[in-house]
């Protein structure tokens, strides 16, 4: 429906720039449903600015009129962080037209890119300049930089390069009232007061809108050795990780745990993905060593270490990728797990982390609880063991009822998150809070932290227009 001439939407349309404010059904439909289909919202309109100035005008207007704004990137959030509520009063703001790499400076090992850039395009831009941008995750073909930074995304290379926050040198942010905070410097050293940019990373669009970032680049990996390893139990996986870090001079780039059930799910649902080893082992590890030096000899080192691990009983079988095609096949198996789980049926996801050394004990206790208390579910616990981060997911058992699994969700969530808490861990390791985990944050965060978070929110967004209802209760 077209807005009337004097309506706020018509005024905003006139002010924002031609063709920026959309109200067509197809435009809205694409941003009202989250990726996991947990929430279906109703947007007031969709804003598609092309410049920082347009974003600034939109926010200044919304600030003055108290119109809520929901920043929206590649729509790959697991927690409903980018979906408007059901009120029909929230403006969805997508920066997908702001997708320029503004500059790449190989000598400075940095690049400056706009928030609407798709992650895979950023990786390619770095590569084209002979450099490496290490952020990598399953959704990299569609997720956008703004979303990656706003959720402080993790992914597959964290063990070596850190989370999204660790890759940020500077940010350009439009504040809730429309003013532009620009700290797009590429300085490595800059101790000039509070680190404001860091507040926006992981804030999920509740403090302002990230429009561009200066990012840290690295030398390209030139020697890469990848193995798929059968291990008897999570404890031996963690021990193998510690050994590999030591013997390789900290060359471990990724270290992922995969249970047998996940290999079976992928084989069942994702065509063309084969298991590199027989499926007789309860657990597997996908590990990768990388070095920027071409002659590091990582393949031989990995073979040697795995032979020693087999001898010591830390592993029972191993396949080292002999070429890039095999390496890609190992990774496809790992990256297909979420898709295979979705195809199998309903699932309850828990994105948890504990200190790496405590992970085996956590897994033992949590699995025992599931076995004793949950009906009609299969445990699919996998993920970034190198970071102490497990996706402790419960999938619908074959032939079981999805409604039965979902009805148990509150009790399961409570038990798992309480146990995580007991282990000194986090109930949101890498997927964020969004709308899904607002109550969890209120429950588990220390009161003083919550108080300070609310104070920060008030300071940056006094009228509460930025992504209300996400991260903190409104
Ligand atoms: C992954 O590691 C993603 O594959 C998705 O973070 C995890 O689906 C999940 O639970
Ligand atoms: Zn993950």
XYZ file of C-alpha atoms and ligand atoms in Angstrom:
485
model
C 0.000 0.000 0.000
C 1.323 3.475 -0.894
C 1.740 5.785 2.098
C -0.418 8.929 2.123
C 1.290 12.224 1.145
C 1.716 13.669 4.664
C 2.482 10.370 6.388
C 5.858 9.819 8.112
C 6.732 7.225 5.497
C 6.098 9.604 2.613
C 8.191 12.271 4.363
C 10.960 9.772 4.995
C 10.807 8.661 1.359
C 11.198 12.254 0.184
C 14.081 12.874 2.545
C 16.007 9.607 2.189
C 16.622 9.705 -1.554
C 14.881 8.388 -4.638
C 14.004 4.712 -4.530
C 15.374 4.215 -1.011
C 12.185 3.501 0.919
C 10.333 0.405 -0.287
C 6.937 -0.848 0.794
C 6.257 -3.475 -1.889
C 5.195 -6.920 -0.670
C 8.155 -8.743 -2.266
C 10.700 -6.329 -0.731
C 9.160 -6.699 2.717
C 8.641 -10.424 2.493
C 12.380 -10.995 2.036
C 13.250 -9.337 5.364
C 10.356 -10.359 7.596
C 11.198 -14.011 8.057
C 14.385 -15.121 9.787
C 16.659 -17.803 8.394
C 15.618 -20.468 10.929
C 11.932 -19.612 10.611
C 11.641 -18.915 14.322
C 10.081 -15.477 13.817
C 7.845 -13.850 11.257
C 7.686 -10.095 11.677
C 5.844 -7.294 9.919
C 7.924 -4.345 8.713
C 6.764 -0.755 8.350
C 9.001 -0.451 5.285
C 12.414 -1.426 3.979
C 15.141 1.215 3.585
C 17.878 0.551 1.015
C 20.319 3.470 1.291
C 23.270 3.803 -1.077
C 25.452 6.174 0.948
C 26.418 6.986 4.517
C 24.652 10.284 4.109
C 21.382 8.522 3.262
C 21.755 6.259 6.318
C 22.398 9.338 8.403
C 19.286 11.126 7.138
C 17.130 8.057 7.738
C 18.335 7.648 11.324
C 18.031 11.346 12.160
C 14.429 11.221 10.949
C 13.633 8.036 12.859
C 15.277 9.417 15.979
C 13.154 12.557 15.860
C 9.956 10.571 15.201
C 10.783 7.658 17.539
C 10.574 5.120 14.734
C 12.313 1.838 15.534
C 15.032 0.715 13.117
C 16.065 -2.916 12.575
C 19.435 -3.290 10.814
C 19.354 -6.251 8.469
C 22.294 -7.827 6.613
C 22.493 -11.256 4.934
C 19.594 -12.681 6.992
C 21.660 -15.596 8.255
C 21.147 -14.840 11.969
C 20.460 -17.856 14.154
C 18.796 -15.791 16.876
C 16.293 -13.601 15.034
C 18.553 -10.560 15.494
C 17.646 -8.970 12.151
C 13.896 -9.609 12.022
C 11.360 -6.876 12.844
C 8.731 -7.557 15.468
C 5.074 -8.188 14.605
C 3.884 -4.609 15.173
C 4.306 -3.273 11.618
C 5.946 -0.142 13.075
C 9.650 -0.985 12.640
C 11.731 0.157 9.702
C 14.091 -2.493 8.354
C 17.398 -1.013 7.188
C 19.483 -3.016 4.746
C 22.909 -1.828 3.558
C 23.088 -4.336 0.709
C 23.559 -1.501 -1.810
C 26.588 -0.291 0.137
C 28.854 -3.091 -1.023
C 32.066 -1.393 -2.145
C 35.545 -2.350 -1.084
C 36.781 1.207 -0.654
C 40.489 0.364 -0.573
C 42.961 -2.458 -0.101
C 46.456 -1.615 1.091
C 48.691 -4.689 0.859
C 51.657 -2.844 2.382
C 49.608 -1.921 5.422
C 47.915 -5.339 5.516
C 44.515 -3.675 5.674
C 41.385 -2.972 3.692
C 38.380 -0.707 4.081
C 35.015 -2.121 3.063
C 31.359 -1.200 3.313
C 28.969 -3.096 5.531
C 26.905 -4.520 2.650
C 29.874 -6.477 1.222
C 29.279 -10.198 1.083
C 31.949 -11.969 3.121
C 33.159 -14.167 0.220
C 33.728 -11.026 -1.879
C 35.925 -9.583 0.859
C 37.984 -12.763 0.957
C 38.423 -12.486 -2.829
C 39.346 -8.803 -2.700
C 42.093 -9.599 -0.198
C 43.265 -12.545 -2.281
C 43.420 -10.387 -5.422
C 45.820 -8.091 -3.562
C 47.969 -11.055 -2.438
C 46.622 -10.958 1.105
C 44.310 -13.020 3.309
C 41.123 -12.074 5.168
C 40.588 -14.971 7.561
C 36.950 -14.661 8.621
C 35.279 -17.781 7.215
C 31.930 -19.414 7.918
C 29.380 -21.637 6.232
C 27.204 -18.672 5.235
C 30.073 -16.697 3.653
C 28.420 -16.693 0.210
C 25.488 -14.649 1.527
C 26.301 -13.116 4.929
C 27.434 -9.487 4.947
C 30.230 -7.681 6.746
C 27.807 -5.516 8.747
C 26.125 -8.619 10.162
C 29.455 -10.363 10.781
C 30.711 -7.425 12.815
C 27.433 -6.717 14.570
C 27.292 -10.300 15.816
C 31.067 -10.637 16.323
C 30.931 -13.738 14.132
C 33.281 -16.643 14.809
C 33.479 -19.452 12.281
C 36.184 -21.823 11.198
C 39.473 -19.926 11.654
C 39.047 -18.510 15.143
C 41.614 -20.744 16.780
C 44.312 -18.920 14.804
C 42.947 -15.470 13.881
C 40.291 -14.749 16.513
C 36.671 -13.597 16.144
C 35.390 -10.773 13.920
C 36.260 -8.238 16.640
C 39.922 -9.201 16.430
C 39.968 -8.323 12.728
C 38.614 -4.783 13.131
C 40.970 -1.812 13.064
C 38.347 0.894 12.734
C 34.674 1.499 12.086
C 32.362 4.001 10.487
C 29.083 4.027 12.399
C 25.912 6.045 12.045
C 24.618 6.753 15.526
C 20.965 6.513 16.497
C 20.519 10.279 16.060
C 22.113 10.280 12.606
C 25.555 11.608 13.483
C 28.453 9.769 11.866
C 31.260 8.416 14.026
C 34.179 7.748 11.745
C 37.223 5.927 13.039
C 38.247 4.198 9.831
C 41.896 4.329 10.726
C 44.157 1.376 10.058
C 46.435 2.076 13.012
C 47.650 -0.907 14.992
C 48.529 1.202 17.967
C 46.219 3.919 19.185
C 45.742 4.346 22.921
C 43.556 7.410 22.907
C 40.882 6.807 25.495
C 37.954 4.388 25.458
C 37.786 1.901 22.603
C 34.401 3.051 21.295
C 34.455 0.977 18.113
C 34.604 -2.205 20.131
C 31.207 -1.449 21.641
C 29.498 -1.661 18.253
C 31.038 -5.038 17.453
C 28.675 -7.657 18.845
C 26.017 -5.041 19.698
C 23.676 -6.498 17.049
C 22.641 -3.078 15.794
C 21.304 -1.945 19.169
C 23.727 0.986 19.508
C 24.070 2.287 15.951
C 24.564 1.114 12.378
C 27.996 0.003 11.188
C 28.366 1.312 7.625
C 32.025 0.466 6.927
C 35.076 -1.033 8.588
C 38.836 -1.024 8.238
C 39.983 -4.604 8.543
C 43.168 -6.432 9.328
C 44.694 -8.588 6.584
C 47.337 -11.315 6.822
C 49.873 -13.052 4.609
C 48.193 -15.717 2.497
C 48.500 -19.308 3.741
C 50.904 -21.033 1.320
C 51.409 -24.349 3.050
C 48.205 -26.060 4.167
C 47.827 -29.569 5.568
C 44.389 -30.952 6.376
C 43.378 -34.220 8.001
C 40.205 -36.048 8.925
C 40.969 -38.084 12.015
C 38.974 -40.726 13.870
C 39.298 -40.263 17.637
C 37.916 -42.484 20.398
C 36.495 -39.688 22.543
C 36.418 -35.883 22.953
C 39.169 -36.068 25.586
C 41.627 -37.450 23.049
C 40.558 -34.782 20.539
C 41.466 -32.057 23.030
C 44.762 -33.798 23.795
C 45.551 -34.050 20.079
C 44.826 -30.334 19.696
C 47.265 -29.442 22.486
C 49.959 -31.671 20.962
C 49.502 -30.234 17.479
C 49.680 -26.668 18.728
C 52.934 -27.442 20.454
C 54.626 -29.500 17.743
C 53.607 -27.256 14.839
C 54.679 -24.020 16.499
C 51.027 -22.963 16.812
C 50.196 -23.535 13.166
C 46.728 -24.969 13.911
C 44.261 -22.933 11.837
C 41.115 -24.980 12.472
C 40.205 -27.843 14.759
C 36.642 -29.106 14.422
C 34.922 -31.984 16.217
C 32.440 -34.089 14.243
C 30.392 -36.929 15.786
C 29.540 -40.049 13.785
C 25.865 -39.131 13.761
C 26.716 -35.917 11.881
C 28.652 -37.849 9.241
C 25.629 -40.114 8.820
C 23.244 -37.151 8.548
C 25.363 -35.500 5.863
C 25.653 -38.767 3.905
C 21.859 -39.143 4.062
C 20.875 -35.614 3.076
C 23.630 -33.866 1.147
C 24.379 -35.395 -2.247
C 28.002 -35.725 -3.307
C 29.525 -35.553 0.176
C 31.334 -38.737 1.159
C 32.861 -39.741 4.497
C 36.683 -39.725 4.206
C 36.991 -42.620 6.697
C 34.795 -45.588 7.616
C 31.962 -44.659 9.939
C 33.048 -46.993 12.746
C 34.366 -44.258 15.041
C 32.140 -42.378 17.501
C 34.046 -39.119 16.892
C 36.148 -37.405 14.228
C 38.283 -34.316 14.045
C 38.865 -32.106 11.044
C 42.145 -30.321 11.626
C 44.133 -27.975 9.483
C 47.642 -26.598 9.849
C 48.540 -23.496 7.850
C 51.616 -21.386 7.342
C 52.357 -18.353 5.183
C 55.666 -20.022 4.257
C 55.412 -22.372 1.289
C 58.239 -24.620 2.494
C 57.124 -25.259 6.065
C 56.658 -29.010 5.485
C 53.308 -29.108 7.268
C 52.077 -32.202 5.375
C 55.009 -34.283 6.640
C 54.667 -32.821 10.128
C 50.971 -33.661 10.279
C 51.601 -37.236 9.041
C 54.274 -37.674 11.723
C 52.087 -36.291 14.490
C 49.114 -38.386 13.483
C 51.245 -41.530 13.399
C 52.381 -40.725 16.938
C 48.774 -40.051 17.963
C 47.678 -43.434 16.576
C 50.442 -45.097 18.543
C 49.467 -43.268 21.741
C 45.797 -44.220 21.339
C 44.700 -40.606 20.807
C 43.428 -41.469 17.333
C 42.318 -44.673 15.654
C 42.493 -43.749 11.962
C 43.395 -40.726 9.857
C 43.243 -39.439 6.285
C 45.467 -36.558 5.220
C 44.153 -34.639 2.189
C 46.462 -35.329 -0.759
C 45.283 -32.406 -2.841
C 42.969 -29.375 -2.789
C 40.031 -31.435 -4.062
C 40.266 -33.800 -1.090
C 40.716 -30.895 1.284
C 37.559 -29.264 -0.093
C 35.691 -32.552 0.324
C 36.643 -32.733 4.029
C 35.455 -29.186 4.536
C 32.234 -29.758 2.607
C 31.366 -32.548 4.996
C 31.909 -30.312 8.024
C 30.138 -27.294 6.571
C 27.126 -29.362 5.468
C 26.218 -30.459 8.993
C 23.737 -27.605 9.700
C 22.003 -28.166 6.352
C 21.808 -31.938 6.943
C 20.348 -31.336 10.411
C 17.720 -29.025 8.987
C 16.733 -31.602 6.394
C 16.449 -34.323 9.005
C 13.796 -32.387 10.941
C 13.371 -30.096 13.919
C 16.347 -29.292 16.082
C 17.094 -27.452 19.297
C 20.369 -25.569 19.095
C 22.723 -24.626 21.895
C 25.714 -22.530 20.841
C 27.832 -22.989 23.938
C 31.441 -22.598 24.972
C 33.493 -23.703 27.943
C 37.240 -23.593 28.563
C 38.801 -26.003 26.036
C 40.319 -28.180 28.757
C 36.904 -28.671 30.417
C 35.064 -29.462 27.224
C 35.305 -33.283 27.492
C 33.829 -33.220 31.019
C 31.100 -30.844 29.954
C 30.208 -33.051 27.020
C 30.098 -36.150 29.217
C 27.799 -34.532 31.778
C 25.547 -32.826 29.226
C 25.199 -35.974 27.116
C 24.314 -38.042 30.186
C 21.624 -35.530 31.084
C 20.144 -35.687 27.590
C 20.144 -39.467 27.662
C 18.302 -39.558 30.959
C 15.799 -36.751 30.357
C 14.993 -36.207 26.680
C 12.632 -38.204 24.538
C 12.611 -38.521 20.769
C 15.900 -36.721 20.162
C 19.337 -37.457 18.762
C 22.308 -35.533 20.116
C 24.373 -33.872 17.377
C 27.177 -32.100 19.261
C 29.850 -30.727 16.988
C 31.900 -27.693 16.242
C 34.834 -25.526 17.027
C 36.617 -27.483 19.703
C 39.760 -25.453 19.147
C 37.785 -22.513 20.566
C 35.931 -24.526 23.241
C 32.732 -23.857 21.245
C 30.260 -26.671 20.671
C 26.976 -26.635 18.813
C 25.223 -28.889 21.308
C 22.207 -29.565 19.133
C 19.350 -31.982 19.653
C 17.755 -33.210 16.466
C 14.419 -34.879 15.984
C 14.893 -38.667 16.100
C 13.718 -40.593 13.027
C 10.019 -41.286 13.306
C 9.698 -39.075 16.398
C 7.336 -36.156 16.682
C 8.717 -32.623 16.145
C 6.124 -31.254 18.581
C 7.357 -33.644 21.275
C 10.903 -32.348 20.890
C 9.819 -28.710 20.873
C 7.630 -29.175 23.948
C 10.757 -30.137 25.901
C 12.734 -27.106 24.727
C 12.441 -24.864 27.837
C 13.520 -27.627 30.225
C 16.372 -28.725 27.948
C 17.618 -25.182 27.430
C 17.595 -24.557 31.162
C 19.478 -27.742 32.002
C 22.132 -27.255 29.300
C 22.674 -23.566 29.982
C 22.797 -24.140 33.758
C 25.484 -26.742 33.208
C 27.390 -24.391 30.893
C 27.198 -21.767 33.642
C 28.527 -24.239 36.188
C 31.503 -24.876 33.869
C 32.251 -21.153 33.630
C 31.080 -21.099 30.011
C 28.893 -19.056 27.706
C 25.372 -19.817 26.440
C 26.100 -17.719 23.346
C 29.548 -18.455 22.015
C 29.324 -17.145 18.466
C 25.718 -16.697 17.298
C 24.741 -13.747 19.472
C 21.654 -12.958 21.552
C 19.190 -11.540 19.015
C 15.632 -11.962 20.167
C 16.008 -15.635 21.000
C 18.337 -15.342 23.976
C 17.266 -12.063 25.582
C 15.904 -13.889 28.628
C 19.038 -16.001 28.863
C 21.226 -12.910 28.998
C 18.991 -11.391 31.668
C 19.267 -14.619 33.650
C 22.965 -15.423 33.400
C 24.739 -12.070 33.056
C 25.961 -10.677 36.395
C 23.655 -7.802 37.499
C 26.495 -5.290 37.350
C 27.235 -6.209 33.727
C 23.569 -5.808 32.831
C 23.438 -2.452 34.571
C 26.480 -1.231 32.623
C 25.084 -2.582 29.342
C 21.840 -0.682 29.939
C 23.802 2.478 30.698
C 25.716 2.092 27.420
C 22.463 1.498 25.558
C 20.934 4.661 27.061
C 24.013 6.717 26.228
C 24.071 5.694 22.568
C 20.350 5.286 21.947
C 18.391 7.430 24.430
C 15.043 6.914 22.667
C 15.506 3.157 22.284
C 14.975 3.141 18.522
C 17.863 0.827 17.608
C 16.751 -2.767 17.158
C 14.477 -2.762 20.227
C 13.838 -6.075 21.903
C 17.186 -7.506 20.811
C 20.040 -8.250 23.244
C 18.466 -6.359 26.177
C 14.862 -6.449 27.344
C 12.934 -3.293 26.528
C 28.479 -23.975 12.240
O 29.452 -24.001 12.979
C 27.479 -22.881 12.410
O 28.317 -24.790 11.326
C 26.046 -23.407 12.575
O 27.827 -22.039 13.458
C 25.817 -24.187 13.816
O 23.690 -25.006 13.044
C 24.415 -24.796 13.999
O 24.056 -25.071 15.143
Zn 29.684 -22.555 14.383
